[in-house]
């Protein structure tokens, strides 16, 4: 068979686009299956076609998040280079759904409307339509939406090629694990934006030390994750990985390693401040070491470099070039929350609404991830796209949770909700039913184009409700997708303090709150929770990105309520 060899990246994009077409058509469940599969594939360590050659469909089926019907689709893609189902969709809707719906304010449905009403097929068409003022005239759009779209196009142009951290970190961690096993290797570390846990990543920077650099270089070149070698030197390689990202591996002398790690971790702004500090102390800092005249002061570890500059070691997540160096000089850095220190997850969706799995499957996955409790927070009925729950179904769900809790050992499922905040700031469920829940969480999903003042009032009204415990994804943003609604976060943070409502740090692609608001919130004594927003058993890893976000926002363990054991967590919530 001489089918064109399909890459992982192409498969991922096909699945993503199919999911969007299905969403535009309001199909239930199926879009999630494609999205989850696409997400898993982005962290696969091998080309799918190679995997298939080794062990066929069985191996495809074993990829987490990939079910039987996805396996069949992948098999078709690998063996024929095409997917008939996708080609059909493309024939029916011949427009670039993937690019169009990557623009701020354009969901799959809007993309469909733009195609049907204005014949918009590509980003260029979209730009032209906006310039000709045609989008503003469409029903439900208006001048404001058009302006947002224009800004979105500009944003995409400037941001092209960057990836969400979720789609890069596990891939890079696997590289590190493999390289560490190569004979003679003493250190392998991730540097750059990935180590700083930036939301989006430009490339994968790896640093290493080795007793035998040549062996490490040869081993690296043979990795199945590498698509092509771009540049090669005796201690440096630049490559393109199978996921389309570029990366380099730099092998360094052990004497320089600490200084190199500081340099290549960045950020640029942090490095500049460090160098200025070195100069003010009659020293010189470069990627090769810290120098006093022609003498290199010990630069083997980062700790030593910071120490000789009169600083505490600064966690990579804080290295942004603001006040972290001043605080490190005064020994005032916070004792940051550690990765892996959460005991429960407060936002999960199940197949009662728009999740892919049953409550039991989700609970088992949460437990396997190390959680001791998990709140089930299916959407509420005003959110029809997500098959939101009304009072009756929520009561049925409670009965199922009671049964499961009797069965599960050492784990507790909490009755909860992601209750929609309606347009006027009232809630989508009655007080009677809210009272029966262990945790009441609220969020905004509709009428997101309100002005700032109205939106702020609407949310504060909901936060004032005596039964509300947590406000989910407070700004409504989704990294690489949308900026979120207009809202006065100063006022929301103060309301959270006054009405004893915890704010969520959402670990999914939302990464909402942004670290700036996290720091502001804890400055006001507001408590936070970190959640995965899992819609699938493979999503609990999102918690880790939530912790990264919390660290970037200077949080200690005590700032985050779900670091507590269940009883203490429940006791810390607003009294009903
Ligand atoms: P990215 O790759 O765009 O997500 O962001 P970074 O921060 O990983 O940037 P990258 O890969 O270009 O460089 C890695 C680090 O190396 C960067 O954070 C700081 C350091 N670095 C690279 N070039 C320069 C430079 O020209 N000046 C300074 N001060 N530092 C640099
Ligand atoms: Ca980088
Ligand atoms: Ca780089
Ligand atoms: Zn939500």
Coordinates of C-alpha atoms and ligand atoms in Angstrom, one line a residue:
X1 CA 0.0 0.0 0.0
X2 CA 1.4 3.4 -0.9
X3 CA -0.8 5.7 1.0
X4 CA 0.6 9.0 2.1
X5 CA 2.0 8.7 5.6
X6 CA -0.2 10.7 7.8
X7 CA 1.4 12.6 10.7
X8 CA 0.1 12.8 14.3
X9 CA -0.4 16.5 13.8
X10 CA -2.7 15.9 10.7
X11 CA -4.7 13.3 12.6
X12 CA -5.1 15.6 15.6
X13 CA -6.3 18.5 13.3
X14 CA -8.8 16.2 11.5
X15 CA -10.3 15.1 14.8
X16 CA -10.4 18.6 16.1
X17 CA -12.2 19.8 13.0
X18 CA -14.7 16.9 13.0
X19 CA -15.5 17.8 16.7
X20 CA -16.2 21.4 15.7
X21 CA -18.5 20.4 12.8
X22 CA -20.4 18.1 15.2
X23 CA -20.7 20.9 17.7
X24 CA -22.0 23.2 15.1
X25 CA -24.6 20.6 14.3
X26 CA -25.5 20.2 18.0
X27 CA -24.6 16.6 18.1
X28 CA -24.4 15.2 21.7
X29 CA -21.4 13.2 23.1
X30 CA -19.6 12.6 19.8
X31 CA -17.7 15.8 19.8
X32 CA -16.2 15.0 23.2
X33 CA -14.9 11.7 21.9
X34 CA -13.0 13.4 19.1
X35 CA -11.7 16.1 21.3
X36 CA -10.4 13.7 24.0
X37 CA -8.7 11.6 21.4
X38 CA -7.1 14.6 19.8
X39 CA -5.8 15.7 23.2
X40 CA -4.3 12.3 23.9
X41 CA -2.6 12.2 20.6
X42 CA -0.9 15.5 21.1
X43 CA 1.2 13.9 23.8
X44 CA 1.8 10.6 22.1
X45 CA 5.5 9.7 22.0
X46 CA 5.5 8.0 18.6
X47 CA 4.1 8.5 15.2
X48 CA 0.8 6.7 15.0
X49 CA 1.8 5.0 11.8
X50 CA 4.9 3.6 13.5
X51 CA 2.9 2.4 16.5
X52 CA 0.4 0.8 14.1
X53 CA 3.2 -1.0 12.3
X54 CA 4.5 -2.5 15.5
X55 CA 1.3 -3.8 17.0
X56 CA -1.7 -2.8 14.9
X57 CA -5.2 -1.7 16.2
X58 CA -4.6 -3.1 19.6
X59 CA -2.0 -0.5 20.3
X60 CA -4.1 2.3 19.0
X61 CA -7.0 1.1 21.2
X62 CA -4.6 1.2 24.2
X63 CA -4.0 5.0 23.9
X64 CA -5.7 6.6 26.9
X65 CA -8.9 8.5 25.8
X66 CA -9.2 6.6 22.6
X67 CA -12.2 4.4 22.2
X68 CA -13.2 1.7 19.7
X69 CA -14.7 4.1 17.1
X70 CA -11.7 6.4 17.3
X71 CA -9.4 3.4 16.8
X72 CA -11.2 2.6 13.6
X73 CA -10.9 6.1 12.3
X74 CA -7.2 6.2 13.0
X75 CA -6.7 2.8 11.3
X76 CA -8.4 4.2 8.2
X77 CA -6.3 7.3 8.3
X78 CA -3.1 5.3 8.7
X79 CA -3.8 2.7 6.1
X80 CA -5.4 4.9 3.4
X81 CA -4.1 8.4 4.3
X82 CA -7.8 9.5 4.3
X83 CA -10.9 9.4 6.3
X84 CA -14.2 9.0 4.4
X85 CA -16.3 10.5 7.2
X86 CA -14.1 13.6 7.3
X87 CA -14.1 14.0 3.5
X88 CA -17.9 13.9 3.6
X89 CA -18.1 16.6 6.2
X90 CA -15.6 18.7 4.2
X91 CA -17.7 18.3 1.1
X92 CA -20.8 19.4 3.0
X93 CA -19.1 22.3 4.7
X94 CA -16.2 23.3 2.5
X95 CA -14.7 25.9 4.8
X96 CA -11.8 26.1 7.2
X97 CA -13.7 25.4 10.4
X98 CA -10.5 24.8 12.4
X99 CA -8.9 28.1 11.7
X100 CA -12.1 30.1 11.8
X101 CA -13.2 28.8 15.2
X102 CA -9.7 29.4 16.6
X103 CA -10.6 33.1 16.5
X104 CA -11.7 34.9 19.7
X105 CA -15.5 35.1 19.7
X106 CA -16.1 32.6 17.0
X107 CA -17.4 29.3 18.1
X108 CA -18.3 26.5 15.7
X109 CA -21.8 27.7 15.3
X110 CA -20.7 31.3 14.4
X111 CA -18.2 29.9 11.9
X112 CA -21.0 27.9 10.3
X113 CA -23.2 31.0 10.2
X114 CA -20.4 33.1 8.7
X115 CA -20.0 30.5 6.0
X116 CA -23.7 30.1 5.3
X117 CA -24.5 33.8 5.3
X118 CA -21.4 35.4 3.9
X119 CA -19.6 32.6 2.2
X120 CA -16.6 33.0 4.6
X121 CA -14.3 30.0 4.0
X122 CA -10.9 31.1 5.2
X123 CA -9.3 33.5 7.6
X124 CA -8.6 35.9 4.7
X125 CA -12.3 35.8 3.8
X126 CA -13.1 36.6 7.4
X127 CA -10.7 39.5 7.4
X128 CA -12.2 40.9 4.2
X129 CA -15.8 40.5 5.5
X130 CA -14.8 42.3 8.7
X131 CA -13.2 45.2 6.8
X132 CA -16.3 45.5 4.6
X133 CA -18.4 45.8 7.7
X134 CA -20.4 42.7 6.7
X135 CA -20.1 40.9 10.0
X136 CA -21.6 43.7 12.0
X137 CA -24.8 43.5 9.9
X138 CA -25.4 39.8 10.6
X139 CA -28.2 39.0 13.1
X140 CA -26.8 38.4 16.6
X141 CA -23.3 39.9 15.7
X142 CA -23.0 43.7 15.7
X143 CA -20.1 46.1 15.5
X144 CA -18.7 45.0 18.9
X145 CA -18.4 41.4 17.8
X146 CA -16.9 42.4 14.6
X147 CA -14.2 44.5 16.4
X148 CA -13.4 41.5 18.7
X149 CA -13.0 39.3 15.6
X150 CA -10.6 41.8 14.0
X151 CA -8.6 41.8 17.2
X152 CA -8.7 38.0 17.3
X153 CA -7.2 37.8 13.9
X154 CA -4.4 40.1 14.9
X155 CA -3.8 38.0 18.0
X156 CA -3.7 34.8 16.1
X157 CA -1.1 36.2 13.6
X158 CA 1.2 37.3 16.4
X159 CA 0.7 34.1 18.4
X160 CA 1.0 31.6 15.7
X161 CA 3.0 28.4 16.4
X162 CA 2.6 28.6 20.2
X163 CA 1.0 25.7 22.0
X164 CA -1.0 25.3 25.1
X165 CA 1.2 24.0 27.9
X166 CA -1.1 21.0 28.3
X167 CA -0.1 19.8 24.8
X168 CA 3.6 20.0 25.5
X169 CA 4.6 19.3 29.1
X170 CA 3.9 15.5 29.2
X171 CA 5.6 15.1 25.9
X172 CA 8.7 16.9 27.1
X173 CA 8.7 15.1 30.5
X174 CA 8.8 11.8 28.6
X175 CA 11.8 13.0 26.6
X176 CA 13.6 13.8 29.9
X177 CA 12.8 10.4 31.4
X178 CA 14.2 8.6 28.4
X179 CA 17.3 10.7 28.1
X180 CA 18.1 10.2 31.8
X181 CA 18.5 6.5 31.1
X182 CA 21.3 7.1 28.5
X183 CA 24.7 5.9 29.8
X184 CA 26.9 8.7 31.3
X185 CA 24.0 11.2 31.6
X186 CA 24.1 13.1 34.9
X187 CA 21.4 15.7 34.4
X188 CA 18.5 16.4 32.0
X189 CA 16.2 19.3 32.7
X190 CA 13.5 21.2 31.0
X191 CA 14.3 24.9 30.7
X192 CA 12.6 27.9 29.0
X193 CA 8.9 28.8 29.2
X194 CA 7.9 25.2 29.9
X195 CA 9.9 25.2 33.1
X196 CA 8.3 28.5 34.1
X197 CA 4.9 27.0 33.3
X198 CA 3.9 29.7 30.9
X199 CA 0.4 29.1 29.5
X200 CA 1.7 28.8 25.9
X201 CA 5.0 27.4 24.8
X202 CA 7.1 28.4 21.8
X203 CA 9.6 25.5 21.8
X204 CA 11.1 22.8 24.0
X205 CA 14.4 23.8 25.6
X206 CA 16.4 20.9 27.1
X207 CA 19.7 21.1 29.0
X208 CA 21.9 18.2 30.1
X209 CA 25.3 17.2 31.5
X210 CA 27.0 14.0 30.6
X211 CA 30.3 12.2 31.1
X212 CA 30.0 11.3 27.4
X213 CA 28.2 14.0 25.4
X214 CA 28.7 12.1 22.1
X215 CA 26.7 9.1 23.4
X216 CA 23.9 11.4 24.5
X217 CA 23.8 13.1 21.2
X218 CA 23.6 9.8 19.3
X219 CA 20.9 8.5 21.6
X220 CA 18.9 11.7 21.3
X221 CA 19.0 11.5 17.5
X222 CA 17.5 8.1 17.6
X223 CA 14.4 9.0 19.6
X224 CA 11.1 8.1 17.9
X225 CA 9.7 11.5 19.0
X226 CA 12.0 13.3 16.6
X227 CA 10.7 14.1 13.1
X228 CA 13.9 15.8 11.7
X229 CA 17.2 17.1 12.8
X230 CA 17.6 20.8 12.0
X231 CA 21.1 21.6 13.2
X232 CA 23.8 19.5 14.8
X233 CA 26.9 20.3 16.8
X234 CA 29.1 18.4 19.2
X235 CA 27.1 19.5 22.2
X236 CA 24.0 20.9 20.7
X237 CA 21.1 19.7 18.6
X238 CA 18.1 21.5 17.2
X239 CA 15.2 19.3 16.1
X240 CA 11.6 19.2 15.0
X241 CA 9.5 16.8 17.0
X242 CA 6.7 14.7 15.6
X243 CA 4.2 17.0 17.3
X244 CA 5.4 19.8 15.0
X245 CA 7.3 21.7 17.8
X246 CA 10.9 22.7 17.6
X247 CA 13.3 22.1 20.3
X248 CA 17.0 22.0 21.3
X249 CA 19.2 19.9 23.5
X250 CA 22.3 21.6 24.9
X251 CA 24.9 19.5 26.7
X252 CA 27.0 21.5 29.1
X253 CA 30.0 21.2 31.3
X254 CA 29.0 20.5 34.9
X255 CA 30.8 23.6 36.2
X256 CA 28.5 25.8 34.1
X257 CA 25.3 24.0 34.6
X258 CA 23.7 26.1 37.3
X259 CA 24.3 29.3 35.4
X260 CA 23.2 27.8 32.1
X261 CA 20.0 26.6 33.7
X262 CA 19.3 30.1 35.1
X263 CA 20.0 31.6 31.7
X264 CA 18.0 29.2 29.6
X265 CA 15.1 29.1 32.0
X266 CA 14.6 32.8 31.6
X267 CA 12.6 34.8 31.4
X268 CA 14.6 37.4 29.5
X269 CA 13.2 40.0 31.9
X270 CA 14.3 38.1 34.9
X271 CA 17.8 37.5 33.4
X272 CA 18.3 41.2 32.7
X273 CA 17.5 42.0 36.4
X274 CA 19.8 39.3 37.6
X275 CA 22.6 40.6 35.4
X276 CA 22.1 44.1 36.7
X277 CA 22.3 42.8 40.2
X278 CA 25.5 41.0 39.4
X279 CA 27.1 44.2 38.0
X280 CA 26.0 46.2 41.1
X281 CA 28.0 43.6 43.1
X282 CA 31.0 43.8 40.8
X283 CA 30.3 40.5 39.3
X284 CA 29.3 39.3 35.8
X285 CA 26.6 36.8 35.1
X286 CA 26.4 34.9 31.8
X287 CA 25.2 31.5 30.6
X288 CA 28.7 30.3 31.3
X289 CA 28.8 31.3 34.9
X290 CA 29.1 33.9 37.5
X291 CA 32.4 35.7 37.4
X292 CA 34.4 38.0 39.7
X293 CA 37.1 39.4 37.4
X294 CA 38.5 36.4 35.6
X295 CA 37.6 33.9 38.4
X296 CA 34.4 31.9 38.0
X297 CA 32.5 31.6 41.3
X298 CA 30.9 28.2 41.7
X299 CA 28.1 27.9 39.2
X300 CA 27.3 24.2 39.3
X301 CA 23.8 24.7 40.7
X302 CA 21.1 27.4 40.4
X303 CA 21.1 27.7 44.2
X304 CA 24.8 28.6 44.2
X305 CA 24.3 31.2 41.5
X306 CA 21.4 32.9 43.4
X307 CA 23.2 32.6 46.7
X308 CA 26.3 34.4 45.5
X309 CA 24.0 37.1 44.2
X310 CA 22.6 37.4 47.8
X311 CA 19.3 35.8 46.9
X312 CA 17.2 32.9 47.9
X313 CA 16.6 30.4 45.1
X314 CA 13.7 31.6 43.1
X315 CA 11.2 29.1 41.7
X316 CA 11.0 29.1 37.9
X317 CA 7.3 30.0 38.0
X318 CA 8.2 33.3 39.7
X319 CA 10.9 34.3 37.2
X320 CA 9.0 37.0 35.3
X321 CA 11.0 40.0 36.1
X322 CA 8.7 41.8 38.4
X323 CA 9.4 42.0 42.2
X324 CA 10.6 38.4 42.7
X325 CA 14.3 39.5 43.0
X326 CA 13.6 42.2 45.5
X327 CA 11.6 39.7 47.6
X328 CA 14.2 37.0 47.3
X329 CA 16.8 39.5 48.6
X330 CA 14.7 40.2 51.6
X331 CA 13.9 36.5 52.1
X332 CA 10.2 37.2 51.6
X333 CA 9.3 34.7 48.9
X334 CA 6.3 32.6 49.8
X335 CA 6.5 28.9 50.5
X336 CA 4.8 27.9 47.3
X337 CA 2.2 25.2 47.1
X338 CA 3.9 22.0 45.9
X339 CA 2.9 19.9 42.9
X340 CA 0.9 16.9 44.0
X341 CA -0.5 18.5 47.2
X342 CA -4.2 18.5 46.4
X343 CA -6.6 16.1 48.2
X344 CA -9.8 16.7 46.2
X345 CA -11.1 18.0 42.9
X346 CA -14.0 20.4 42.9
X347 CA -15.0 20.5 39.3
X348 CA -15.8 17.4 37.2
X349 CA -18.4 16.7 34.6
X350 CA -20.0 13.3 33.9
X351 CA -22.2 11.7 31.3
X352 CA -25.1 13.2 33.2
X353 CA -24.3 16.4 31.2
X354 CA -21.4 16.9 28.8
X355 CA -18.8 14.6 30.2
X356 CA -17.8 11.3 28.5
X357 CA -17.8 9.0 31.5
X358 CA -20.1 7.8 34.4
X359 CA -19.8 9.2 37.9
X360 CA -18.3 5.9 39.0
X361 CA -15.6 5.9 36.2
X362 CA -14.7 9.5 37.0
X363 CA -14.5 8.8 40.7
X364 CA -12.2 5.8 40.1
X365 CA -10.0 7.9 37.9
X366 CA -9.8 10.7 40.5
X367 CA -8.9 8.2 43.1
X368 CA -6.3 6.6 40.9
X369 CA -4.9 10.1 40.5
X370 CA -4.5 10.4 44.2
X371 CA -7.6 12.3 45.2
X372 CA -9.6 11.6 48.3
X373 CA -12.8 13.4 47.3
X374 CA -14.4 14.7 44.1
X375 CA -17.3 17.0 43.5
X376 CA -19.7 16.1 40.6
X377 CA -20.5 19.4 39.0
X378 CA -22.7 18.8 36.0
X379 CA -24.1 21.8 34.2
X380 CA -27.6 23.0 34.9
X381 CA -30.7 23.1 32.6
X382 CA -30.4 26.5 31.1
X383 CA -27.3 25.2 29.4
X384 CA -29.1 23.0 26.9
X385 CA -26.0 22.4 24.7
X386 CA -24.4 20.6 27.6
X387 CA -27.6 18.7 28.5
X388 CA -27.7 20.5 31.8
X389 CA -29.6 19.0 34.8
X390 CA -32.9 20.3 36.2
X391 CA -34.0 19.7 39.8
X392 CA -35.5 16.3 39.0
X393 CA -32.4 14.8 37.4
X394 CA -30.2 16.3 40.1
X395 CA -32.2 14.5 42.7
X396 CA -31.8 11.2 40.7
X397 CA -28.1 11.9 40.5
X398 CA -28.0 12.4 44.3
X399 CA -29.4 8.9 44.7
X400 CA -26.7 7.4 42.5
X401 CA -24.0 9.3 44.4
X402 CA -25.4 7.9 47.7
X403 CA -25.1 4.4 46.3
X404 CA -21.6 4.9 45.0
X405 CA -20.4 6.4 48.3
X406 CA -21.6 3.2 50.1
X407 CA -19.5 1.2 47.6
X408 CA -16.3 3.2 47.4
X409 CA -13.7 2.8 50.1
X410 CA -11.6 5.7 51.2
X411 CA -13.1 8.1 48.7
X412 CA -16.0 10.5 48.8
X413 CA -18.1 11.8 46.0
X414 CA -19.6 15.2 46.8
X415 CA -22.9 16.3 45.5
X416 CA -22.4 19.6 43.7
X417 CA -23.3 21.5 40.6
X418 CA -21.9 24.0 38.1
X419 CA -25.0 26.1 38.5
X420 CA -25.5 28.7 35.7
X421 CA -25.7 32.3 36.8
X422 CA -28.7 33.6 34.8
X423 CA -28.8 37.0 33.0
X424 CA -30.1 38.8 36.1
X425 CA -27.7 37.2 38.6
X426 CA -30.2 34.7 39.9
X427 CA -29.3 31.0 39.9
X428 CA -30.5 28.3 37.6
X429 CA -31.6 26.0 40.5
X430 CA -34.1 26.5 43.4
X431 CA -32.8 27.1 46.9
X432 CA -34.5 23.9 48.0
X433 CA -32.3 21.7 45.8
X434 CA -29.2 23.8 46.4
X435 CA -29.6 23.2 50.1
X436 CA -29.3 19.4 49.5
X437 CA -25.8 19.8 47.9
X438 CA -22.4 19.5 49.7
X439 CA -20.9 22.3 47.6
X440 CA -22.6 24.9 45.5
X441 CA -20.5 26.3 42.6
X442 CA -21.6 28.8 40.1
X443 CA -20.4 30.1 36.7
X444 CA -21.3 32.2 33.8
X445 CA -21.9 30.6 30.4
X446 CA -24.5 32.7 28.7
X447 CA -25.1 36.4 27.9
X448 CA -21.4 37.0 27.9
X449 CA -21.5 40.1 25.8
X450 CA -22.9 42.3 28.6
X451 CA -21.1 45.5 29.5
X452 CA -18.6 45.4 32.3
X453 CA -20.8 47.1 34.9
X454 CA -23.8 44.9 34.3
X455 CA -21.7 41.7 34.2
X456 CA -20.0 42.7 37.5
X457 CA -23.4 43.4 39.2
X458 CA -24.9 40.2 37.8
X459 CA -22.0 38.1 39.2
X460 CA -21.9 39.9 42.6
X461 CA -25.6 39.3 43.0
X462 CA -25.0 35.6 42.5
X463 CA -22.0 35.6 44.9
X464 CA -24.2 37.2 47.6
X465 CA -26.5 34.2 47.5
X466 CA -26.1 32.6 50.9
X467 CA -25.7 29.1 49.6
X468 CA -23.0 29.8 47.1
X469 CA -19.5 28.4 47.9
X470 CA -17.3 28.6 44.8
X471 CA -17.2 30.8 41.7
X472 CA -15.9 28.8 38.7
X473 CA -13.6 30.2 36.0
X474 CA -14.2 33.8 37.1
X475 CA -13.2 35.6 33.9
X476 CA -14.5 33.2 31.3
X477 CA -11.3 33.2 29.3
X478 CA -9.9 30.2 27.4
X479 CA -6.1 30.5 26.7
X480 CA -5.4 30.5 22.9
X481 CA -9.2 30.9 22.3
X482 CA -10.9 33.7 24.0
X483 CA -10.2 36.6 26.3
X484 CA -13.3 36.2 28.4
X485 CA -16.2 38.5 29.2
X486 CA -15.8 42.1 30.5
X487 CA -15.8 42.2 34.3
X488 CA -14.4 44.3 37.1
X489 CA -12.1 41.8 38.8
X490 CA -11.3 44.3 41.6
X491 CA -14.9 44.2 42.6
X492 CA -15.3 40.5 42.2
X493 CA -12.3 39.8 44.4
X494 CA -13.6 42.1 47.1
X495 CA -17.0 40.4 46.8
X496 CA -15.4 37.0 47.2
X497 CA -13.8 38.2 50.4
X498 CA -17.0 39.9 51.7
X499 CA -19.4 37.0 50.9
X500 CA -17.0 34.2 51.7
X501 CA -16.9 32.7 48.2
X502 CA -13.8 30.8 47.0
X503 CA -12.5 31.5 43.5
X504 CA -11.5 28.7 41.2
X505 CA -8.2 28.2 39.5
X506 CA -9.3 26.1 36.6
X507 CA -6.6 23.7 35.4
X508 CA -8.1 23.0 32.0
X509 CA -7.3 25.1 28.9
X510 CA -9.1 27.9 30.6
X511 CA -6.3 28.5 33.2
X512 CA -8.7 30.9 34.7
X513 CA -7.8 32.7 37.0
X514 CA -4.9 34.4 35.5
X515 CA -1.9 34.6 37.9
X516 CA -2.2 38.4 38.2
X517 CA -5.7 38.0 39.7
X518 CA -4.6 35.0 41.8
X519 CA -2.0 37.2 43.5
X520 CA -4.4 40.0 43.9
X521 CA -7.0 37.7 45.4
X522 CA -4.7 36.2 48.0
X523 CA -3.5 39.7 48.9
X524 CA -7.1 40.3 49.9
X525 CA -7.3 37.1 51.9
X526 CA -9.6 35.4 49.4
X527 CA -9.4 31.6 49.4
X528 CA -9.0 29.7 46.2
X529 CA -9.6 26.1 45.0
X530 CA -7.9 24.3 42.1
X531 CA -9.9 22.0 39.9
X532 CA -9.4 19.9 36.8
X533 CA -12.7 20.7 35.1
X534 CA -12.4 17.1 33.9
X535 CA -14.9 16.0 31.2
X536 CA -13.1 12.6 30.8
X537 CA -11.2 10.2 33.1
X538 CA -7.9 11.3 31.3
X539 CA -8.3 14.9 32.4
X540 CA -7.3 14.7 36.1
X541 CA -3.8 15.7 35.0
X542 CA -5.2 19.2 34.5
X543 CA -4.9 19.7 38.3
X544 CA -1.1 20.0 37.8
X545 CA -1.5 23.0 35.5
X546 CA -3.8 24.5 38.1
X547 CA -1.0 24.2 40.6
X548 CA 1.4 25.8 38.2
X549 CA -1.0 28.6 37.8
X550 CA -1.3 28.9 41.6
X551 CA 2.5 29.0 42.0
X552 CA 2.8 31.7 39.4
X553 CA 0.3 33.6 41.5
X554 CA 2.5 33.2 44.6
X555 CA 0.1 30.8 46.5
X556 CA 1.1 28.8 49.5
X557 CA -0.7 25.6 50.5
X558 CA -3.0 27.4 52.9
X559 CA -4.4 29.7 50.2
X560 CA -5.8 26.6 48.4
X561 CA -8.8 25.1 50.2
X562 CA -8.6 21.7 48.5
X563 CA -5.2 20.9 49.9
X564 CA -7.2 20.1 53.1
X565 CA -8.6 16.8 54.0
X566 CA -12.3 16.4 53.3
X567 CA -13.6 17.3 56.7
X568 CA -11.5 20.4 57.0
X569 CA -12.3 21.4 53.5
X570 CA -16.1 21.3 54.1
X571 CA -15.6 23.1 57.4
X572 CA -13.8 25.9 55.6
X573 CA -16.7 26.6 53.2
X574 CA -19.3 29.3 53.9
X575 CA -21.8 28.2 56.6
X576 CA -25.3 27.7 55.3
Ligands
LIG1 P1 9.2 30.5 24.3 O1 10.2 29.6 23.7 O2 8.8 31.6 23.3 O3 8.0 29.9 24.8 O4 9.9 31.3 25.5 P2 11.3 31.0 26.2 O5 11.3 31.9 27.4 O6 11.5 29.6 26.4 O7 12.3 31.6 25.2 P3 13.5 31.0 24.3 O8 13.2 29.5 24.0 O9 13.7 31.9 23.1 O10 14.7 31.1 25.2 C1 14.9 30.4 26.5 C2 15.5 31.3 27.5 O11 16.8 31.6 27.1 C3 14.8 32.6 27.7 O12 13.7 32.5 28.6 C4 15.9 33.5 28.2 C5 17.1 33.0 27.6 N1 17.5 33.8 26.4 C6 17.4 33.4 25.1 N2 17.8 34.4 24.3 C7 18.1 35.5 25.2 C8 18.5 36.8 25.0 O13 18.7 37.2 23.8 N3 18.7 37.6 26.1 C9 18.5 37.1 27.3 N4 18.7 37.9 28.4 N5 18.1 35.9 27.5 C10 17.9 35.1 26.5
LIG2 CA1 11.5 28.1 24.8
LIG3 CA1 14.6 27.8 22.6
LIG4 ZN1 -17.8 25.6 33.0

